[in-house]
CSV table of C-alpha atoms and ligand atoms in Angstrom, one decimal:
chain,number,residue,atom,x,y,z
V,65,UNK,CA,104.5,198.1,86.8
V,66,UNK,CA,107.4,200.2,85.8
V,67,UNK,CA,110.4,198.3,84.4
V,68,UNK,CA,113.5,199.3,83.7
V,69,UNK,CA,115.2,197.4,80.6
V,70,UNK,CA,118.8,197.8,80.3
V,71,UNK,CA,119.9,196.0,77.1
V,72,UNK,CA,123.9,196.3,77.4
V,73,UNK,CA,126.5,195.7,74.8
V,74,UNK,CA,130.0,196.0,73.9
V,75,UNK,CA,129.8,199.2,72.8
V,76,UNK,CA,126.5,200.0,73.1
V,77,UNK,CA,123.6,200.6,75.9
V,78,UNK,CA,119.8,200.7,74.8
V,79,UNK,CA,116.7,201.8,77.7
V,80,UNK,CA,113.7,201.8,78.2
V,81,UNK,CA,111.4,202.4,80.5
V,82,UNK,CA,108.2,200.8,80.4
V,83,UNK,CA,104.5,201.1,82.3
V,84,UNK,CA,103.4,197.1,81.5
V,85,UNK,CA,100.3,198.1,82.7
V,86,UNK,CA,99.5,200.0,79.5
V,87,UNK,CA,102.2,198.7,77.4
V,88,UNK,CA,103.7,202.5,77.0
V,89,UNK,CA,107.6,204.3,76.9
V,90,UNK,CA,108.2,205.9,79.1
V,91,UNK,CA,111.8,206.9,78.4
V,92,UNK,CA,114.3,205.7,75.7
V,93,UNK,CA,118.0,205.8,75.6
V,94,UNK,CA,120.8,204.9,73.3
V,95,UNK,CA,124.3,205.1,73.8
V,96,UNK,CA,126.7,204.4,71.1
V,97,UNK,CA,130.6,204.0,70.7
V,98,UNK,CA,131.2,203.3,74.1
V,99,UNK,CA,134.9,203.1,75.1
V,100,UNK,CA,136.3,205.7,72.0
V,101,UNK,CA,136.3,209.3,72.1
V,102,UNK,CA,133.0,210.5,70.4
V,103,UNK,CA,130.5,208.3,72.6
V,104,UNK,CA,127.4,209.6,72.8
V,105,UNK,CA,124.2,208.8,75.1
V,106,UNK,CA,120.8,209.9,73.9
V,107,UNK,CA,118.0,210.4,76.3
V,108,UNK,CA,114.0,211.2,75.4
V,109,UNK,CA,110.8,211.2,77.5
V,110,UNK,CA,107.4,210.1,76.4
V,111,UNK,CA,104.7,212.0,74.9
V,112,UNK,CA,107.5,213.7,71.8
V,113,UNK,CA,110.8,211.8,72.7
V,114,UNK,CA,112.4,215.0,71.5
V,115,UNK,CA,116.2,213.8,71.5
V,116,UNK,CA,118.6,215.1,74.2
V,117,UNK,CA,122.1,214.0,73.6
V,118,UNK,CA,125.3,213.9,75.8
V,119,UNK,CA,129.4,213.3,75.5
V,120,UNK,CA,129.9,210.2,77.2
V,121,UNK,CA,133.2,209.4,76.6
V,122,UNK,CA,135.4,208.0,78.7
V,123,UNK,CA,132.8,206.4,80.2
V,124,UNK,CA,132.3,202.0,80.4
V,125,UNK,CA,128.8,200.8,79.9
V,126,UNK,CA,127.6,200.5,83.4
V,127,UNK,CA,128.7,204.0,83.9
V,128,UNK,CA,126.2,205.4,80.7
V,129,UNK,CA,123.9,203.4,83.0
V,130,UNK,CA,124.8,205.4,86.1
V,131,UNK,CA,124.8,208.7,83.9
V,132,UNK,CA,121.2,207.6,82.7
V,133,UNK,CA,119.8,207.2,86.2
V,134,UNK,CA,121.3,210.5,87.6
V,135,UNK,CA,119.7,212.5,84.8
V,136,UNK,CA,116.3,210.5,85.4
V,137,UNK,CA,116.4,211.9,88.9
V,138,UNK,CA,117.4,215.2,87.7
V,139,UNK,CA,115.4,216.0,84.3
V,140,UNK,CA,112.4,217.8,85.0
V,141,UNK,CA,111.2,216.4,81.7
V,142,UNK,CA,111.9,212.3,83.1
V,143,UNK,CA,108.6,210.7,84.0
V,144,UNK,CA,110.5,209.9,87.8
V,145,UNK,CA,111.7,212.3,90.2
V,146,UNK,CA,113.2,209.2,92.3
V,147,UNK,CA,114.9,205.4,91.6
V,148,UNK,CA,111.9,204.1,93.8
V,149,UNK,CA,109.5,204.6,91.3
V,150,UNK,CA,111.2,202.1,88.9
V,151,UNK,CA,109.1,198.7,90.3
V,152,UNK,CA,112.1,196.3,88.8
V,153,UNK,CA,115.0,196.2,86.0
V,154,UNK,CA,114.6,193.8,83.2
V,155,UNK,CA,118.0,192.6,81.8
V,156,UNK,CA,118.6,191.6,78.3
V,157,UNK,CA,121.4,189.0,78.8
V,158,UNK,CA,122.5,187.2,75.3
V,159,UNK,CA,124.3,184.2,76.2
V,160,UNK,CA,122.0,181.6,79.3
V,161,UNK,CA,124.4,178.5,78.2
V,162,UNK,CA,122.8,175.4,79.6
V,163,UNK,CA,121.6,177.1,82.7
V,164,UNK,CA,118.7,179.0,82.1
V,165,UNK,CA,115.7,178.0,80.0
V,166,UNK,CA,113.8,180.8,81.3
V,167,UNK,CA,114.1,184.2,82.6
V,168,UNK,CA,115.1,184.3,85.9
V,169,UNK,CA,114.8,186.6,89.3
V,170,UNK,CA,118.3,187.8,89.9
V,171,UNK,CA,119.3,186.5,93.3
V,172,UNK,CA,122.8,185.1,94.6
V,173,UNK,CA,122.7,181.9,93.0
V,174,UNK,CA,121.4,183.2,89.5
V,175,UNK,CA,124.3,185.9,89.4
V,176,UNK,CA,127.3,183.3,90.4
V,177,UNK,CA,125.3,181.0,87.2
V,178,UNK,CA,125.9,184.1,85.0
V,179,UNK,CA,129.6,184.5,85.7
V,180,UNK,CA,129.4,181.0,84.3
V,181,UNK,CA,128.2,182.4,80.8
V,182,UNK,CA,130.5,185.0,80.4
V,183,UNK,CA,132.6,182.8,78.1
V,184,UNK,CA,129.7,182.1,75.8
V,185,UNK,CA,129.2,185.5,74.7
V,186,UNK,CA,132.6,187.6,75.7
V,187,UNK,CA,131.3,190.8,74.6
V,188,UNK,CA,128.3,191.0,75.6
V,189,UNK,CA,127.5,189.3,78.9
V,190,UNK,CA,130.4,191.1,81.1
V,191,UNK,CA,129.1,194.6,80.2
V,192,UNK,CA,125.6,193.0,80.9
V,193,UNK,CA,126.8,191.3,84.2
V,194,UNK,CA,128.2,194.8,85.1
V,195,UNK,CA,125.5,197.1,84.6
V,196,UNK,CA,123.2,193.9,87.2
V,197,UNK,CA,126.3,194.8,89.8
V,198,UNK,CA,126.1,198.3,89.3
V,199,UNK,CA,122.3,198.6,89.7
V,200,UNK,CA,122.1,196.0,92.8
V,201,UNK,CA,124.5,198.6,94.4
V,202,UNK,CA,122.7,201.7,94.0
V,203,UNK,CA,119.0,199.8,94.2
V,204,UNK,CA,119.5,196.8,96.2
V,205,UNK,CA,115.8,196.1,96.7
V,206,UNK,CA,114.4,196.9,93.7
V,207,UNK,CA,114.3,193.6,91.6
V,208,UNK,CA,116.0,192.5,88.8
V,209,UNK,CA,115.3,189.9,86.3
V,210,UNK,CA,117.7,188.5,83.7
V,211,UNK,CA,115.6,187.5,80.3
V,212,UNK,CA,117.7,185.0,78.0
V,213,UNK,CA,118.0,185.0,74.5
V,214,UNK,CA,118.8,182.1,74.4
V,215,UNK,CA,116.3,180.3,76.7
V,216,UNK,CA,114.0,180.1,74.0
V,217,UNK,CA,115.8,177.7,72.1
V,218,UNK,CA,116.7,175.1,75.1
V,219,UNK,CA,113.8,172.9,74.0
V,220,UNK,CA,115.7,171.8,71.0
V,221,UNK,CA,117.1,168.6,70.5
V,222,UNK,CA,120.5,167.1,70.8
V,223,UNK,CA,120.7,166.0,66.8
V,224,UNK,CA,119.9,169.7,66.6
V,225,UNK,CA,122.4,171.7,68.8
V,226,UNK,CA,125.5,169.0,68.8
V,227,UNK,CA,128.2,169.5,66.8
V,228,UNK,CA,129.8,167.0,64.7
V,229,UNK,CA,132.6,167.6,66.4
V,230,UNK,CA,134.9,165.2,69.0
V,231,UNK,CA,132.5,165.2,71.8
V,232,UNK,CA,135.4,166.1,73.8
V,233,UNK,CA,134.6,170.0,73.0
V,234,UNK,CA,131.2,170.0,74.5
V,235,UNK,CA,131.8,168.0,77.3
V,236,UNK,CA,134.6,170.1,78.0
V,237,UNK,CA,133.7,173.5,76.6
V,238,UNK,CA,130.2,173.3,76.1
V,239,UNK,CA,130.3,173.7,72.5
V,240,UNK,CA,126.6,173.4,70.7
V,241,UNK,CA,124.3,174.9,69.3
V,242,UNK,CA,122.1,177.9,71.9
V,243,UNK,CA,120.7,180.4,69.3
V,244,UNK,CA,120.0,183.6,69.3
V,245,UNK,CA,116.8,186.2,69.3
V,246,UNK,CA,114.8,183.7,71.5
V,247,UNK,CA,112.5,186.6,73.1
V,248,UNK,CA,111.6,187.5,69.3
V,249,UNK,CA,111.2,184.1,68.2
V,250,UNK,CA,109.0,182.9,70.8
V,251,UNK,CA,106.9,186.5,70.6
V,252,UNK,CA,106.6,185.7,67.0
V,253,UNK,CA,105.6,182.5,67.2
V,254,UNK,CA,102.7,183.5,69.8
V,255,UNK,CA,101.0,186.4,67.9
V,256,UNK,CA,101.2,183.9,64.7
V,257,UNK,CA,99.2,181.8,66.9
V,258,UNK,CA,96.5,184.6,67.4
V,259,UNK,CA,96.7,185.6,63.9
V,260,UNK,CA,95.6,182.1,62.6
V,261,UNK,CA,93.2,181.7,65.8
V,262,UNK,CA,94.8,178.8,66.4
V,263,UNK,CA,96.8,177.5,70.2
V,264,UNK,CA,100.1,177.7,69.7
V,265,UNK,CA,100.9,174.4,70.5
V,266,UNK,CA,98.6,172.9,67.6
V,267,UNK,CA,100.8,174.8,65.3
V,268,UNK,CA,104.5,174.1,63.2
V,269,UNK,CA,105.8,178.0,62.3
V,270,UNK,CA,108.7,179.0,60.6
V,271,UNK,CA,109.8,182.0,62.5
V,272,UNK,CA,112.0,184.7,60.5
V,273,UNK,CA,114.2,187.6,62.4
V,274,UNK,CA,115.2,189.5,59.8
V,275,UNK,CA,117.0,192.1,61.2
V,276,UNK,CA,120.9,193.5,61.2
V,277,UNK,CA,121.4,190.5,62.6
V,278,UNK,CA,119.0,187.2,61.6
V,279,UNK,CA,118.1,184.2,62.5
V,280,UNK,CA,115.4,181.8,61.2
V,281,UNK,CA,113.6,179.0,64.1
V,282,UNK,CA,111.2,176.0,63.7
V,283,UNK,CA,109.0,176.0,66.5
V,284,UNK,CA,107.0,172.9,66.6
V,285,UNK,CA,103.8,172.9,68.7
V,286,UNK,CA,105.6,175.9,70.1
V,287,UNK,CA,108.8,175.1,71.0
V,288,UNK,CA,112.0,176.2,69.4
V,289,UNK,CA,113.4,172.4,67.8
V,290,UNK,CA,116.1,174.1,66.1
V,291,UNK,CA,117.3,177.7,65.1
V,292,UNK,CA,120.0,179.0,62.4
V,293,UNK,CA,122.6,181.0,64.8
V,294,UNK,CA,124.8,178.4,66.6
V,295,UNK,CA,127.5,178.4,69.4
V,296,UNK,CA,127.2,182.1,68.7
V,297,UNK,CA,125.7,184.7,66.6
V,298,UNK,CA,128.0,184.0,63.4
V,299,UNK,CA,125.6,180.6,62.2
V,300,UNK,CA,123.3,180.1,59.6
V,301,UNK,CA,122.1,183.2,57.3
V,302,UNK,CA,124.1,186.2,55.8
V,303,UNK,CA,123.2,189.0,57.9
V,304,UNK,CA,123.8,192.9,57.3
V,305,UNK,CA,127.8,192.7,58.4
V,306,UNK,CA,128.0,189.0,59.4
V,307,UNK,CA,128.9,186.2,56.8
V,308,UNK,CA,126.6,183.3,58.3
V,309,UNK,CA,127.7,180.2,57.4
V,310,UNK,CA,130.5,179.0,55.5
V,311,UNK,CA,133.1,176.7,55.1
V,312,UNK,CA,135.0,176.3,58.3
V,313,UNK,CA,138.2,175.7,56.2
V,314,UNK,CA,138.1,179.3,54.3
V,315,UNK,CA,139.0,180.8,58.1
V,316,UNK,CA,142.5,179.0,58.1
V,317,UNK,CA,143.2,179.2,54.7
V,318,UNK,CA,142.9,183.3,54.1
V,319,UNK,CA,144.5,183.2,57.7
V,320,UNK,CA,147.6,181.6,56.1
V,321,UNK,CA,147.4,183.7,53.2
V,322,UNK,CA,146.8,187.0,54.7
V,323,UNK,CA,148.8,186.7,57.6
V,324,UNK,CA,146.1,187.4,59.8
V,325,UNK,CA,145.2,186.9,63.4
V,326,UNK,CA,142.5,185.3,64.9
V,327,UNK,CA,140.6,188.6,66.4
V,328,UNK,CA,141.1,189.9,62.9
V,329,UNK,CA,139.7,187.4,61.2
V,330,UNK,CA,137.0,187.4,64.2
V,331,UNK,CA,136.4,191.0,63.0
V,332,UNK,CA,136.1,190.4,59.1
V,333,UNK,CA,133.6,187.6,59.5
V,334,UNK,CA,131.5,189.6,61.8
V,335,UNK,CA,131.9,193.4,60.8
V,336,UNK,CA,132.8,193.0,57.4
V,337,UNK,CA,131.3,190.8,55.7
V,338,UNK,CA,127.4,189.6,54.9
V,339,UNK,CA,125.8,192.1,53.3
V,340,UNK,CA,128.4,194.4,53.7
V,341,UNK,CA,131.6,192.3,52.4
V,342,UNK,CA,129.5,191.4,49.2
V,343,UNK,CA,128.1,194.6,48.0
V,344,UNK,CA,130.1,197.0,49.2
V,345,UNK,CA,127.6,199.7,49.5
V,346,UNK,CA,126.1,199.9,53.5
V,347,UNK,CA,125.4,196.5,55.7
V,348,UNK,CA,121.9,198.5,55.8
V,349,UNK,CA,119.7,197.0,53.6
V,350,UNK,CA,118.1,200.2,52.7
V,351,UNK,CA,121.0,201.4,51.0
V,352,UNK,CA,121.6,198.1,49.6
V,353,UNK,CA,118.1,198.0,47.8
V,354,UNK,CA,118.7,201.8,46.4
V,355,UNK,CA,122.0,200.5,44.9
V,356,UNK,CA,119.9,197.6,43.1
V,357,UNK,CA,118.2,200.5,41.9
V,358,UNK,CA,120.6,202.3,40.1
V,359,UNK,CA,122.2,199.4,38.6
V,360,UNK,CA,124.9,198.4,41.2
V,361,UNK,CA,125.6,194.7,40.4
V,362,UNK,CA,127.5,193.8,43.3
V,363,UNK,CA,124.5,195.1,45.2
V,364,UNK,CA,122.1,193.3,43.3
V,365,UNK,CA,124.6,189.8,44.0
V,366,UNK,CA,124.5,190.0,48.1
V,367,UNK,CA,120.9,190.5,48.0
V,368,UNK,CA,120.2,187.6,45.6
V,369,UNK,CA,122.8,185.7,48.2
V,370,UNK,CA,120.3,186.9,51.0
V,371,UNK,CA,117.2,186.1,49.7
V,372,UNK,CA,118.5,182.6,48.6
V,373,UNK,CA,120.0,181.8,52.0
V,374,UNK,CA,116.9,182.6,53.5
V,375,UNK,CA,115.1,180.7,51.1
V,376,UNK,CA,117.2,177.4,52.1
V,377,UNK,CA,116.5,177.6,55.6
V,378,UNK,CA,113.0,178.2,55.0
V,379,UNK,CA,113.4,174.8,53.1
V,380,UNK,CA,115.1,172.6,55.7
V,381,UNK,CA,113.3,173.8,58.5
V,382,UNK,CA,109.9,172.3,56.6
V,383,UNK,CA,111.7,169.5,56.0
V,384,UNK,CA,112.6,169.3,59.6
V,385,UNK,CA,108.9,170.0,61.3
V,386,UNK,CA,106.0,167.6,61.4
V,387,UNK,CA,103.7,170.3,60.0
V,388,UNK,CA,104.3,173.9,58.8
V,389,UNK,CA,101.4,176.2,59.0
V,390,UNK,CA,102.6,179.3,58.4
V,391,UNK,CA,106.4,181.5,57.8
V,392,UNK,CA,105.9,184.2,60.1
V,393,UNK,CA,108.3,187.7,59.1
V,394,UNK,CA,109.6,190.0,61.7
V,395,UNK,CA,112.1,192.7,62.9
V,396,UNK,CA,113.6,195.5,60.6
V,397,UNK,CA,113.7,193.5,57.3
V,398,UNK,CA,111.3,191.1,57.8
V,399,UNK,CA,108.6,193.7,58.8
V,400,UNK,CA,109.2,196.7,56.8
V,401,UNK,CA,110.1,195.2,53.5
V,402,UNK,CA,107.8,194.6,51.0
V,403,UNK,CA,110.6,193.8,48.2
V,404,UNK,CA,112.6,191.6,49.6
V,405,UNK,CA,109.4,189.7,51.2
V,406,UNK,CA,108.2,189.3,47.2
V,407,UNK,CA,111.8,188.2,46.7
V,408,UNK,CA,111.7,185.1,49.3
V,409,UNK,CA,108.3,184.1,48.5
V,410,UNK,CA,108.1,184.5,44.8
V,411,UNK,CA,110.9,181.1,45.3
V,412,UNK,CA,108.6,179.1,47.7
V,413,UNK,CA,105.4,179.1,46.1
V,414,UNK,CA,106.0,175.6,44.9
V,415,UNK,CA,106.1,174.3,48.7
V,416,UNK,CA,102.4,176.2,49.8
V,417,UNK,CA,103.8,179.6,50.9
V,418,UNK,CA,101.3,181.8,48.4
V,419,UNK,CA,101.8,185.3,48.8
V,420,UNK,CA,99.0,188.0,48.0
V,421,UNK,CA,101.0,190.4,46.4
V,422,UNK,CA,98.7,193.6,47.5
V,423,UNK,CA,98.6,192.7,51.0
V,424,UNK,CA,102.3,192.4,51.1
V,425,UNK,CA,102.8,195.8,49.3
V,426,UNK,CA,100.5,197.6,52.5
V,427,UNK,CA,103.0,199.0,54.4
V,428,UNK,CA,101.7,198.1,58.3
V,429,UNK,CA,100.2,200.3,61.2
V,430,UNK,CA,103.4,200.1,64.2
V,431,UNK,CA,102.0,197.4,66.1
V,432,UNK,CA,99.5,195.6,63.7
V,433,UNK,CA,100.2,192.5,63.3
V,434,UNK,CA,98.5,190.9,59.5
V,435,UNK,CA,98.5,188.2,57.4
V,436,UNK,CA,99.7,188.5,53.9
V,437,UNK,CA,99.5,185.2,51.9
V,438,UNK,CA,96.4,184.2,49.7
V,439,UNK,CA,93.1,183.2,51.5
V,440,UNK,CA,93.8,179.5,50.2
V,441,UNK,CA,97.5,179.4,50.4
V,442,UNK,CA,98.3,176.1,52.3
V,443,UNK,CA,100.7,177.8,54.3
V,444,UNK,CA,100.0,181.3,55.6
V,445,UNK,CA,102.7,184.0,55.7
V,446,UNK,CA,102.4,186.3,58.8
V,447,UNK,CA,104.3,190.1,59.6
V,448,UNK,CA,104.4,190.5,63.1
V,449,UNK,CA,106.2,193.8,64.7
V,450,UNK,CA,108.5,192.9,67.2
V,451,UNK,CA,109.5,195.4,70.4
V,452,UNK,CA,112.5,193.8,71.9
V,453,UNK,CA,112.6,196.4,74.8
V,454,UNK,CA,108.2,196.2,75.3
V,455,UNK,CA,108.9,192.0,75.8
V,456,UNK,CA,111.6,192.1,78.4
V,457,UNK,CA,109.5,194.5,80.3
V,458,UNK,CA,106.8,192.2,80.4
V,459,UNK,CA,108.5,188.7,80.9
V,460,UNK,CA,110.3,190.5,83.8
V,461,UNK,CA,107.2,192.3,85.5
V,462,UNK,CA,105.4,188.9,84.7
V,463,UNK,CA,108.2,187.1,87.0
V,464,UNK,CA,108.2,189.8,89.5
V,465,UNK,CA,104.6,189.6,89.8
V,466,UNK,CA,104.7,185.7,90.8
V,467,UNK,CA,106.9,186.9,93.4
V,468,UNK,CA,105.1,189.1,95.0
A,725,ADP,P1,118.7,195.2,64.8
A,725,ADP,O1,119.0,193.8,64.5
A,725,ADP,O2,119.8,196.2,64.9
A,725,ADP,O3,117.6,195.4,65.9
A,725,ADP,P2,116.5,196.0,63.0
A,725,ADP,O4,115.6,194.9,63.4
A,725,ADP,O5,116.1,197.4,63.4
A,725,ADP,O6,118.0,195.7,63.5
A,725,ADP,O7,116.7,195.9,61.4
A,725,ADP,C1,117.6,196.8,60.8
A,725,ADP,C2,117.6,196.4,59.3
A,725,ADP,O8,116.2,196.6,58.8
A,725,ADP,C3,118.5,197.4,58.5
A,725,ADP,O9,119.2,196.6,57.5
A,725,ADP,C4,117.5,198.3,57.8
A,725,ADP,O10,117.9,198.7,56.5
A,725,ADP,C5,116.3,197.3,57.6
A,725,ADP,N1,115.1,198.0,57.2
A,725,ADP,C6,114.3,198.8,58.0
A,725,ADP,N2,113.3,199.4,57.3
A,725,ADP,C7,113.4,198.9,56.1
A,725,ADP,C8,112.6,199.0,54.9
A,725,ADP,N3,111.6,199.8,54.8
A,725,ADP,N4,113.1,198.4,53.8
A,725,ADP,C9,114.2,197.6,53.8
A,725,ADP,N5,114.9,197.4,54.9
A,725,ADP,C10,114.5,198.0,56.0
């Protein structure tokens, strides 16, 4: 089947498209500063994906979408010469709320449930909502499925996602706990399973995204029973330009202080601080490890703040499972470095989580999923590469297969 995934955010628009059939790209597209003058949309076609780029400014989300689908038709490079060759259009929606615990075909009553969500996650589920509008206009038969990532995590418990807040605020605003990188969680959790040999539901992992963002989940007998992003994607551990968590009374006080609003303090919690705020070099980790390097202490400070942070949640969420066979590492970080992987282990050894130091230091095939603890460490430690865009393609040709 061919799939169309349209990944929308604020600012931002990611594609793919995808034969399922043989798990192949077809077509990948990025664009980037939507809304502000310099917006860009890149466009490349599989077998090179040489890189074709075009002005989209001016332009809203759904629009780059439009754009996309008129130079699809047009390219004679594009794999398609028409819109009915795309079999269906997988959605990446962030925020399900309470509604969905699964993906879900996107018929009348899904899409007036969605307009219910938009709160949850302001920024990203309208352009998300818009670009499903735009593309049931132009394609109204082809069908389109909305992949949470959130559903994942609906199996947790109430102890888990309620707030110790006046119950008042979830009752009336739904305020709890829904988590975040669900897709990759659950993906992660499954090809842990096959690493270790092992059903999925016999197993307690500790599942690590480790991206810009991260977010760490215990999945118990393979379901998410809790998660480290909360209400929204701000929870839990410092991420590349994201604080995490800290305490709620440090927002009002450097409010007062400052003078500041609430959007602005919105933004310095979520774009300028984690990784970012603390060592003043890049949110990207890369750069962040090559400041360590040369000596850059307030560098060296955020990522000892990282790797502890990480650390602690690795430590409660053991605390919190039955059974913990194996810490499973994935997405940018979590995959592709070695350092930082020595980093987090070299503090858990004490609870089981042995780490073969030369099996961590192979840098892995794209795609090759490995194990990289000792032979006798009680709990294993798995990488497993995660393709957000490849797993929405196949949850929503899945779904659209059972409907056919
Ligand atoms: P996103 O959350 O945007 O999907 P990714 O999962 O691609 O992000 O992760 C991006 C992060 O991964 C960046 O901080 C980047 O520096 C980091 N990263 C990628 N490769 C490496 C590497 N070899 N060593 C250290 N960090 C890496």
């Amino acid at each position: 089947m061919r799939v169309l995934v349209v990944n929308a955010g604020s600012s931002s628009l990611k594609c793919q498209l995808i034969e399922t059939d043989g798990k192949v790209s077809l077509m990948k597209c990025l664009a980037e500063k939507v809304g502000k003058d310099d917006a860009y949309m890149s466009i490349s076609f599989a077998p090179d994906f040489q890189k074709s780029t075009y002005s989209v400014s001016g332009l809203s989300v759904p629009e780059c979408l439009k754009r996309l689908l008129d130079i699809l038709v047009d390219d004679p490079e594009s794999p398609i010469s028409g819109l009915g060759q795309i079999d269906a259009i997988g959605n990446r929606i962030v925020a399900g709320g309470e509604y969905f615990s699964k993906a879900a075909l996107i018929d009348e009553a899904a899409r007036e449930k969605l307009d219910l969500c938009e709160d949850l996650a302001p920024l990203h589920n309208p352009p998300a909502d818009a670009c499903i509008d735009m593309m049931r206009s132009i394609m109204p038969d082809t069908p389109q499925v909305a992949v949470f990532d959130t559903a994942f995590h609906t199996t947790m418990p109430p102890k888990a996602y309620v707030y110790p807040l006046p119950m008042e605020y979830y009752e009336k605003y739904k305020i709890r706990r829904y988590g975040a990188h669900g897709t990759s969680h659950r993906y992660a959790a499954q090809q842990a399973a096959n690493l270790l040999g092992r059903p999925l539901r016999d197993l307690g992992l500790i599942t690590c995204h480790l991206g810009n963002g991260g977010s760490i989940t215990a999945v118990n007998h393979g379901k998410s029973i809790d998660t480290s992003m909360g209400f929204t994607p701000l929870e839990g551990l410092m991420m590349g330009t994201r604080s995490g968590s800290i305490d709620p009374a440090i927002l009002t006080y450097i409010m007062r202080r400052e003078g500041i609003s609430f959007d602005e303090m919105d933004s310095v919690l979520n774009r300028e601080s984690g990784i970012l705020g603390v060592s003043g070099v890049s949110a990207d980790m890369r750069d962040v490890l090559d400041a360590v390097k040369a000596g850059n202490e307030q560098a060296e400070l955020a990522i000892d703040m990282y790797v502890y942070r990480i650390q602690k949640t690795i430590g409660g969420y053991y605390a919190a499972m039955t059974r913990t066979d194996a810490v499973v590492m994935t997405a940018g970080i979590g995959e592709n470095s070695a350092e930082l992987r020595e980093r987090i282990f070299d503090g858990l050894a004490h609870m089981g989580m042995i780490l073969d130091k030369k099996r961590n230091d192979v840098t892995g095939e794209i795609g090759v999923n490995r194990i990289i603890s000792i032979d006798d460490s009680p709990i294993k430690i798995c990488v497993v590469t995660t393709d957000e865009e490849m797993r929405i393609a196949r949850e929503t040709s899945d779904l659209v297969s059972q409907m056919m």
